[in-house]
PDB file of C-alpha atoms in Angstrom:
ATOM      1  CA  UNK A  59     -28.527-176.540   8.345  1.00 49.00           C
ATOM      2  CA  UNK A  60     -26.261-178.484  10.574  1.00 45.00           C
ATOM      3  CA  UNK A  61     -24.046-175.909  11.174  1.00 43.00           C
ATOM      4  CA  UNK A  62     -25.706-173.481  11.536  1.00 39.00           C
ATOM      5  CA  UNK A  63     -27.968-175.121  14.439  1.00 38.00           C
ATOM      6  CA  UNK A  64     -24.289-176.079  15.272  1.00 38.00           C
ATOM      7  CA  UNK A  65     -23.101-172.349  15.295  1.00 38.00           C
ATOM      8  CA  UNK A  66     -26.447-170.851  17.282  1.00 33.00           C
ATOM      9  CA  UNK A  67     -25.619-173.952  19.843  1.00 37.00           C
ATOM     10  CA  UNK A  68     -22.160-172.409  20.591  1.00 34.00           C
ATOM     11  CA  UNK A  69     -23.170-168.935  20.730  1.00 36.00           C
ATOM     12  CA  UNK A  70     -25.831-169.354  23.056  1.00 38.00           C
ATOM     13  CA  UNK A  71     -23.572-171.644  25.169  1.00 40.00           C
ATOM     14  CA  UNK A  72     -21.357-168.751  25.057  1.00 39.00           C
ATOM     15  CA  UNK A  73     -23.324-165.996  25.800  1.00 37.00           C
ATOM     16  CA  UNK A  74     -24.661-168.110  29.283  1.00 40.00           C
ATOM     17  CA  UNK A  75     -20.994-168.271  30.639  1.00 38.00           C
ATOM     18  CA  UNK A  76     -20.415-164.735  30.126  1.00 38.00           C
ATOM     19  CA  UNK A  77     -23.880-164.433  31.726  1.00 38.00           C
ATOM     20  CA  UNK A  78     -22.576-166.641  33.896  1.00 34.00           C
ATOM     21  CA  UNK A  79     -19.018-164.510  34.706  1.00 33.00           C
ATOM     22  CA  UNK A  80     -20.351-161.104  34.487  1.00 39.00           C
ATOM     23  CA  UNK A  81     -23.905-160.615  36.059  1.00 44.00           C
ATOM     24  CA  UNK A  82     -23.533-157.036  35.025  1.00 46.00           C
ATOM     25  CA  UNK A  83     -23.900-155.616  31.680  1.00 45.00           C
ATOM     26  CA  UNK A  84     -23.143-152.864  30.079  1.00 44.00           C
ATOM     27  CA  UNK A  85     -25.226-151.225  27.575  1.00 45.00           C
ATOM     28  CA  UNK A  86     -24.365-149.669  24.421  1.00 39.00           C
ATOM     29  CA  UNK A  87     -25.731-145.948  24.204  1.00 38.00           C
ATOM     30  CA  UNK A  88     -27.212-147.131  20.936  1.00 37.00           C
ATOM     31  CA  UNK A  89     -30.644-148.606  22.815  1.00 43.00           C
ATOM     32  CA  UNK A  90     -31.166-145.232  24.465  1.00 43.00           C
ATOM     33  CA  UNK A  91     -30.572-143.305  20.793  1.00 41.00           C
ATOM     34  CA  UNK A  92     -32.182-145.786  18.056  1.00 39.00           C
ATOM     35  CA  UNK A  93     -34.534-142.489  17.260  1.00 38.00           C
ATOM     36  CA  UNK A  94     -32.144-139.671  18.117  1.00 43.00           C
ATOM     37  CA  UNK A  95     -29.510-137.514  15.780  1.00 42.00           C
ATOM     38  CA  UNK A  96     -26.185-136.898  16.914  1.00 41.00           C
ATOM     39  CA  UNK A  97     -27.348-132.886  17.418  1.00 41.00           C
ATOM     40  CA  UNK A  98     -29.687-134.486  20.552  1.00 44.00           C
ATOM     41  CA  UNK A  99     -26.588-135.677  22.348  1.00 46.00           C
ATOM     42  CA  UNK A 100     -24.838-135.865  24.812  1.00 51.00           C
ATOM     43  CA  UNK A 101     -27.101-133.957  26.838  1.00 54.00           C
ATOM     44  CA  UNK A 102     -25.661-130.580  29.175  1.00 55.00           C
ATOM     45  CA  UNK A 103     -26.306-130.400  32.720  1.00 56.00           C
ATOM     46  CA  UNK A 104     -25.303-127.120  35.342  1.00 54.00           C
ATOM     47  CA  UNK A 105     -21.582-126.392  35.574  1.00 57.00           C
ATOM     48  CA  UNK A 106     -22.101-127.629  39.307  1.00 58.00           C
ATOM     49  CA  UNK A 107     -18.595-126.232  39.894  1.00 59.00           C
ATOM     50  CA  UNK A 108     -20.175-122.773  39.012  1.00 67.00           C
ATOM     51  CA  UNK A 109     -23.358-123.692  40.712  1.00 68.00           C
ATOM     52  CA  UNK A 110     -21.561-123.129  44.507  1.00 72.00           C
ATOM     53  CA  UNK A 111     -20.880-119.003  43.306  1.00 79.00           C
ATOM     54  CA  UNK A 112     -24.720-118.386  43.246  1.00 88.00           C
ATOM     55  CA  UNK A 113     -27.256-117.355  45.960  1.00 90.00           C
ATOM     56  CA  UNK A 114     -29.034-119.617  47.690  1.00 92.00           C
ATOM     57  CA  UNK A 115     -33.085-119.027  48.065  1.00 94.00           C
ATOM     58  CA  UNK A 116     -35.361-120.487  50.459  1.00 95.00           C
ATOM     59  CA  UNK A 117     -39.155-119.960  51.121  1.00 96.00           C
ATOM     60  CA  UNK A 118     -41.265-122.052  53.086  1.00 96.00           C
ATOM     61  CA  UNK A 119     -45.290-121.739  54.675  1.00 97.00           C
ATOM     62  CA  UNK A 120     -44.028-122.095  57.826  1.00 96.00           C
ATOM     63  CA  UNK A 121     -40.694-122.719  59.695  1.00 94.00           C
ATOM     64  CA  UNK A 122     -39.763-123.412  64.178  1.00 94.00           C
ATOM     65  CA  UNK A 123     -36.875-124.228  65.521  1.00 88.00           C
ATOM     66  CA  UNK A 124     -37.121-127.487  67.825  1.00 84.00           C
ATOM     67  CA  UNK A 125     -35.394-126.640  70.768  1.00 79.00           C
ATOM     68  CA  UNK A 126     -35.388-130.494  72.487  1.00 78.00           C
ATOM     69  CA  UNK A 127     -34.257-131.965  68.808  1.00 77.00           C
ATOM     70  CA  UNK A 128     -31.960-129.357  67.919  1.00 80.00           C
ATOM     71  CA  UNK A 129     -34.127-129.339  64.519  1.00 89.00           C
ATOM     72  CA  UNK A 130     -35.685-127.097  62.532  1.00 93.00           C
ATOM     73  CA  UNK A 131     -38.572-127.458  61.003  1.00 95.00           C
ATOM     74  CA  UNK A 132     -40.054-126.474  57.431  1.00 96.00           C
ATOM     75  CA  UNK A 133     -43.205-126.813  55.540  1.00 97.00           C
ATOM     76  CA  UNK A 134     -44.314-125.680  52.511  1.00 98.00           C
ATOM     77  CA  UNK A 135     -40.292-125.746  51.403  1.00 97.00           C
ATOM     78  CA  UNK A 136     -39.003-124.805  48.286  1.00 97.00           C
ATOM     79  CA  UNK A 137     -34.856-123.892  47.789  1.00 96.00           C
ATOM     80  CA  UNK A 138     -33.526-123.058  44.449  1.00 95.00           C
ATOM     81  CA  UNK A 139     -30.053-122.417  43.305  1.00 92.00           C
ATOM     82  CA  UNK A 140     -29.848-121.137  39.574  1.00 89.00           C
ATOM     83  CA  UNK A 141     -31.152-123.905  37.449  1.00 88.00           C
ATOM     84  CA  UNK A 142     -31.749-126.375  40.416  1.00 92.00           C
ATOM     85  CA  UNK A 143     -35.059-126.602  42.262  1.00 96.00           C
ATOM     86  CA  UNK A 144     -35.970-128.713  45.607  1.00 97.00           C
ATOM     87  CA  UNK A 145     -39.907-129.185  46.647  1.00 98.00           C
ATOM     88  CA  UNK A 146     -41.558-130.803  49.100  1.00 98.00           C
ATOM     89  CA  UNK A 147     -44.445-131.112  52.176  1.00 98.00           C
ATOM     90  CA  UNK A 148     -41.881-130.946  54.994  1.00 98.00           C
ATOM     91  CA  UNK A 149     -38.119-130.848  55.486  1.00 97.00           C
ATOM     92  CA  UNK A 150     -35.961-131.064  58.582  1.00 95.00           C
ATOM     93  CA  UNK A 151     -32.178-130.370  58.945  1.00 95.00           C
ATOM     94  CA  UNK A 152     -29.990-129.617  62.221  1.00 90.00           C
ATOM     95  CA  UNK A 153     -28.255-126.120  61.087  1.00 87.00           C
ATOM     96  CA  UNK A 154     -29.196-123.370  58.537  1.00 84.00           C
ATOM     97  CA  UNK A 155     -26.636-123.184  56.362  1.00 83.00           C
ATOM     98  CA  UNK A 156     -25.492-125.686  53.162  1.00 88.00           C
ATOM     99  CA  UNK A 157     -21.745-125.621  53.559  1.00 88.00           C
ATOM    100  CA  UNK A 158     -21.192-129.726  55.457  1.00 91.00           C
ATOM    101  CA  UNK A 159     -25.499-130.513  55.972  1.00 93.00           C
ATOM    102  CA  UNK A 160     -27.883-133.066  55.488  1.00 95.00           C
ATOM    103  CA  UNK A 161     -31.508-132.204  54.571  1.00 96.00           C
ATOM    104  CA  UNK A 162     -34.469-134.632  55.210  1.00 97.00           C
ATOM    105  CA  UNK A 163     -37.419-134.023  52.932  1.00 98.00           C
ATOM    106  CA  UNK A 164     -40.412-135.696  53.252  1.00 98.00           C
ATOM    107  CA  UNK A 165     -43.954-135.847  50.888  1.00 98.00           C
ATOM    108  CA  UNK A 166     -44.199-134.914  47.607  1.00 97.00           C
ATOM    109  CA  UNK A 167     -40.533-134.224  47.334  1.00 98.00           C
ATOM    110  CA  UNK A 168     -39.536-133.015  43.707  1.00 98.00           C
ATOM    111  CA  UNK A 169     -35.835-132.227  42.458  1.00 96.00           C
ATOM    112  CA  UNK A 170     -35.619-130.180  39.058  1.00 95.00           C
ATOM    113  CA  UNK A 171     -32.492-129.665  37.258  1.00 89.00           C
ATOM    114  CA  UNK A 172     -32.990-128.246  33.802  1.00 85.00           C
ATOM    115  CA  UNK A 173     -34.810-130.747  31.886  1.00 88.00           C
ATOM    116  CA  UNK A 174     -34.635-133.915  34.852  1.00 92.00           C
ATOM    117  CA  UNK A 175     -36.833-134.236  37.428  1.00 95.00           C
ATOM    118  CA  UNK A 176     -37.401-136.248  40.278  1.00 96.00           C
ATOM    119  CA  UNK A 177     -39.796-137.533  42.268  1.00 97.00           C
ATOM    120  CA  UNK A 178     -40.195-139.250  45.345  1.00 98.00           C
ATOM    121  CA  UNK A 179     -41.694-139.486  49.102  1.00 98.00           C
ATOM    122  CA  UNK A 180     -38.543-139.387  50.798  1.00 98.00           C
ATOM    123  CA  UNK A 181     -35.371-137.937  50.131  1.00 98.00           C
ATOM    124  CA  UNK A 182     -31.689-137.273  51.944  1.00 98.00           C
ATOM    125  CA  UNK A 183     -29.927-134.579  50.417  1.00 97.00           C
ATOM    126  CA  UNK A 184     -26.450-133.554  51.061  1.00 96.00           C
ATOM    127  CA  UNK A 185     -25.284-129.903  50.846  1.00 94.00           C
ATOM    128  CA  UNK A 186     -21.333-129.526  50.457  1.00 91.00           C
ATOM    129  CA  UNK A 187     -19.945-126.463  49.622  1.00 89.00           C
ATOM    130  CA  UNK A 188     -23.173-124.360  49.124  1.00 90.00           C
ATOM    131  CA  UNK A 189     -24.311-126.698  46.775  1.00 89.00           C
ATOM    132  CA  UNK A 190     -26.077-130.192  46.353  1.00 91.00           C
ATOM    133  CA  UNK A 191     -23.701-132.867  46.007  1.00 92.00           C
ATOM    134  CA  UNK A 192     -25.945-135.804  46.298  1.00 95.00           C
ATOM    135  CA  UNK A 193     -29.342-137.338  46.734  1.00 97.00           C
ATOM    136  CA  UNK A 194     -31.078-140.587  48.374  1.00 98.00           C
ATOM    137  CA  UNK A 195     -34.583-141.144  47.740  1.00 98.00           C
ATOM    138  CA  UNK A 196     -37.102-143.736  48.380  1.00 97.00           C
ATOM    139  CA  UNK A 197     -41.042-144.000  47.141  1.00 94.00           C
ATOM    140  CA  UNK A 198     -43.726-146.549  46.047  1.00 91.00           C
ATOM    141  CA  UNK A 199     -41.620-145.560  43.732  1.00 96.00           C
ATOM    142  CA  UNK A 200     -38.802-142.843  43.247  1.00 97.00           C
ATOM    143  CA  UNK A 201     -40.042-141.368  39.160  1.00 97.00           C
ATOM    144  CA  UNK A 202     -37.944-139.411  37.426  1.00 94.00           C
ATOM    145  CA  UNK A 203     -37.870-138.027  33.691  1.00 95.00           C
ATOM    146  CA  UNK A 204     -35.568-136.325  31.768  1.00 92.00           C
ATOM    147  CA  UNK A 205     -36.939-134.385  28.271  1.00 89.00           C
ATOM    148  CA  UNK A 206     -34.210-133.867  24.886  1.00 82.00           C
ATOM    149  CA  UNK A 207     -35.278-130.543  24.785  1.00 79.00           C
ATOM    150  CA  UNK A 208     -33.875-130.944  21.014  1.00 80.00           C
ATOM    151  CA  UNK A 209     -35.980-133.820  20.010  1.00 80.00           C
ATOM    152  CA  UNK A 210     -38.417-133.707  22.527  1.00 81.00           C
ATOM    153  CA  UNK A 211     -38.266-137.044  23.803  1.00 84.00           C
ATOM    154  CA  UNK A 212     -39.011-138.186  27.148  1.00 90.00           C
ATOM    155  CA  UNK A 213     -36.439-141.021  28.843  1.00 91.00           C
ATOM    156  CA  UNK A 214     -38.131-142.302  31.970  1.00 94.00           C
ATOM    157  CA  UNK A 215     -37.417-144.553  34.690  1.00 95.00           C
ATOM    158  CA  UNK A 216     -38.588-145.776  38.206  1.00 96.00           C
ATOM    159  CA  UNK A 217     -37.332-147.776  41.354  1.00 97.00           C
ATOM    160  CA  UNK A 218     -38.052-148.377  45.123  1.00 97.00           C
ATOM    161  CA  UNK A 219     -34.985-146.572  45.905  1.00 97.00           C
ATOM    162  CA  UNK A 220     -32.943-143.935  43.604  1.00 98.00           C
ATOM    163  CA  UNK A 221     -29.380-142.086  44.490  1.00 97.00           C
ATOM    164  CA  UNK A 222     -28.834-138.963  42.199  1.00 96.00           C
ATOM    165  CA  UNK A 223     -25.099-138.098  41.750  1.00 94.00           C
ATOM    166  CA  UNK A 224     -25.196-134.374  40.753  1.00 89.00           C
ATOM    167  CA  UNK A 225     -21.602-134.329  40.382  1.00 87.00           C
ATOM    168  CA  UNK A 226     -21.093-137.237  37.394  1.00 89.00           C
ATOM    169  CA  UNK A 227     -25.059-136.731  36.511  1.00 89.00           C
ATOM    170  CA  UNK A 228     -25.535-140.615  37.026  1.00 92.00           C
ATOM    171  CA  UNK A 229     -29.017-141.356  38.475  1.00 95.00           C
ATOM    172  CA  UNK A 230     -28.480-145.224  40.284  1.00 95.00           C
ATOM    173  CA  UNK A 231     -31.895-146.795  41.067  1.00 95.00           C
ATOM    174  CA  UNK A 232     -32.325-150.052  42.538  1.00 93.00           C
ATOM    175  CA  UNK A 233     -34.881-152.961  43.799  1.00 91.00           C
ATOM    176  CA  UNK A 234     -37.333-153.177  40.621  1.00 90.00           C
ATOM    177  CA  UNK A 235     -35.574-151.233  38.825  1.00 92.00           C
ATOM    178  CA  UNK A 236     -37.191-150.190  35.339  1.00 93.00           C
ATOM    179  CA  UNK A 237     -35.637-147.717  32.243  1.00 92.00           C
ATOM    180  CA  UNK A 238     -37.461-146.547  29.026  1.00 91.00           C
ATOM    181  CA  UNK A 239     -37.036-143.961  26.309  1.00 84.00           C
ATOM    182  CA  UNK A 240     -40.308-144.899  24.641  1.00 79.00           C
ATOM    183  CA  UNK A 241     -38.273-147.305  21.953  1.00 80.00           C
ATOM    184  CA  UNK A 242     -36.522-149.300  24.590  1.00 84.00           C
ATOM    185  CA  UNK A 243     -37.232-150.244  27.610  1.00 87.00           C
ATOM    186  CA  UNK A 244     -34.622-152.275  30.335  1.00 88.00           C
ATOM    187  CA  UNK A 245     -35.426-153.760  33.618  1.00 86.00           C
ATOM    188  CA  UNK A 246     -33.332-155.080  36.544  1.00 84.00           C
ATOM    189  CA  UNK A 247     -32.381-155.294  40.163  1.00 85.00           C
ATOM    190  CA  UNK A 248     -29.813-152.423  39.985  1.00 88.00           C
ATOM    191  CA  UNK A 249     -29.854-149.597  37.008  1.00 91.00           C
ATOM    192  CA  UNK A 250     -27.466-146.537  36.765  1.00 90.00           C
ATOM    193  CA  UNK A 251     -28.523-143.774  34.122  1.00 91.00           C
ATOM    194  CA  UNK A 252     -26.033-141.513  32.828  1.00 89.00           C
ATOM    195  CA  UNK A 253     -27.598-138.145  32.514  1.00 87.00           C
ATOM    196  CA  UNK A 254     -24.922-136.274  30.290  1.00 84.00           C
ATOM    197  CA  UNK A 255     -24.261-139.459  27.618  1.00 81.00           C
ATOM    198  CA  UNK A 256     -27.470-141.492  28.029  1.00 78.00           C
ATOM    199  CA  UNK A 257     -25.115-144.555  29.150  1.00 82.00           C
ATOM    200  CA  UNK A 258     -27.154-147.320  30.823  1.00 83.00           C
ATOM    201  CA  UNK A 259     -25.769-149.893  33.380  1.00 78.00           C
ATOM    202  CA  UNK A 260     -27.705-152.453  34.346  1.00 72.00           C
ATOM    203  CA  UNK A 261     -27.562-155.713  37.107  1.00 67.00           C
ATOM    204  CA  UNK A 262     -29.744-158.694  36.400  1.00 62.00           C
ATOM    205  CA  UNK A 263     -32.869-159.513  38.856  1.00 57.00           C
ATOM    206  CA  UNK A 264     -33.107-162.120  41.032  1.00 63.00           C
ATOM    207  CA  UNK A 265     -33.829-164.571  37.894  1.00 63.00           C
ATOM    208  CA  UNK A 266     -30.100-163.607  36.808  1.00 60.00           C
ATOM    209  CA  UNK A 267     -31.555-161.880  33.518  1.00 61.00           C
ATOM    210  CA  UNK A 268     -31.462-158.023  32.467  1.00 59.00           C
ATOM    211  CA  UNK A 269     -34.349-157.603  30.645  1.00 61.00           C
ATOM    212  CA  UNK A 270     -34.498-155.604  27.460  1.00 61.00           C
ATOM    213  CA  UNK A 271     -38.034-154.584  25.502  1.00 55.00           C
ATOM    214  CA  UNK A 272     -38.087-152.932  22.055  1.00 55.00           C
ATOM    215  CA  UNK A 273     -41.389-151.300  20.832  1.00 56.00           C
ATOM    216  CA  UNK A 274     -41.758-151.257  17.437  1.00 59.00           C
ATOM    217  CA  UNK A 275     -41.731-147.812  15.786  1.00 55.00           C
ATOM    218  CA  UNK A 276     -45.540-147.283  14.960  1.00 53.00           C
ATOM    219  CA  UNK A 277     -46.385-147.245  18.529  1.00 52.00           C
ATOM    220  CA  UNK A 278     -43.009-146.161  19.920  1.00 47.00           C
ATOM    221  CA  UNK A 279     -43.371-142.564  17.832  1.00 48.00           C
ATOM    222  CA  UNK A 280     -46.727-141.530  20.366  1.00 51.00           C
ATOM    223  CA  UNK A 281     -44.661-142.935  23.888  1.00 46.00           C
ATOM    224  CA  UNK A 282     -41.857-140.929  23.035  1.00 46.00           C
ATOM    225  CA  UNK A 283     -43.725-137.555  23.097  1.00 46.00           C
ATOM    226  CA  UNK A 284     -45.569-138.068  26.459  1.00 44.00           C
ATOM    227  CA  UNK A 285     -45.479-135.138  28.994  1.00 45.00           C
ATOM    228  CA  UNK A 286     -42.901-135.046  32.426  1.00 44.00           C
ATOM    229  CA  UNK A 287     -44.087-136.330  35.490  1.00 48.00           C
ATOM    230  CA  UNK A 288     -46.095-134.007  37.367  1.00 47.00           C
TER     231      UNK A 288
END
């Protein structure tokens, strides 16, 4: 009994100076799969190399161009490229076109990209290339789901501020930020979310701790199949 109180002793002493080193941690795919088969993953996103060939769309409710802020002005706005969708109450931007631009969106703002979507009061989105390249959002807070449209299960997450890299797929959230798949969940003060490989990366909080929660299966099976956000 000795040694092993002797042998817990040293690994917990351990595992606070890597703590202690490291304040990030990585972790393993395995807490975001527990329920899933191989078939489910990794998940497929938009060839967003491809994306830049296709048309554009706009419609909006109304639209003026702001002659003393060299804006103009949208409501009612709704853009859609292929598989990609952008929603919301108002948007702003200096020039019509998407090749170098940067798009304010404001209320009810909702990105949808296949099976993820996002949403958010506030959002800065970056057109490159006639196509989205990136997204800054902030909310009471930023929401955003993504569905395994094999298994059907719903991974969902939430923070006071979110950045969604459509390039590498990684959704970063930060300031409260909180992760669950129904089976797991993971809280901290910073949180990146691979899309494609359902990697998580998480910083601790301002206790130095990641937090980690995991449901057991009886009531995990019901969380699992809840519906998208809104």
């Amino acid at each position: 009994m000795a040694t092993s109180t002797h042998r817990l002793s040293t690994l917990a002493s351990s595992t606070r100076r890597r703590s202690t080193l490291g304040r990030s941690l990585v972790l393993a795919a395995w807490l975001m799969m527990l329920a899933a088969p191989p078939s489910a993953w990794p998940q497929e996103l938009p060839d967003m190399g491809l994306l830049k060939t296709l048309p554009i769309d706009l419609d909006a409710d109304w639209s003026e161009f702001d002659r003393k802020q060299n804006r103009l002005l949208f409501r009612g706005l709704k853009i859609t490229q292929g598989t990609l969708q952008i929603e919301a109450d108002e948007a702003t931007v200096a020039r019509l076109d998407f090749e170098n631009t940067r798009w304010e969106f404001s209320g009810n703002v909702r990105i949808k990209n296949l099976n993820t979507l996002v949403f958010c009061e506030y959002a800065d989105i970056y057109f490159q290339e006639h196509r989205i390249r990136n997204a800054s959002m902030r909310g009471q807070p930023v929401r955003f789901s993504q569905k395994n449209i094999e298994t059907g299960t719903l991974t969902e997450g939430h923070a006071m501020t979110m950045n969604y890299d459509l390039d590498t797929g990684v959704i970063s959230m930060s300031e409260d930020a909180w992760l669950s798949d129904g089976a797991n969940e993971v809280s901290g003060n910073r949180i990146s979310y691979d899309l494609i490989r359902e990697y998580i990366i998480a910083d601790a909080d301002e206790s130095g701790q990641v937090r980690m929660k995991i449901i057991p299966p009886e009531n995990a099976s019901e969380r699992r199949r809840a519906e998208p956000l809104p």
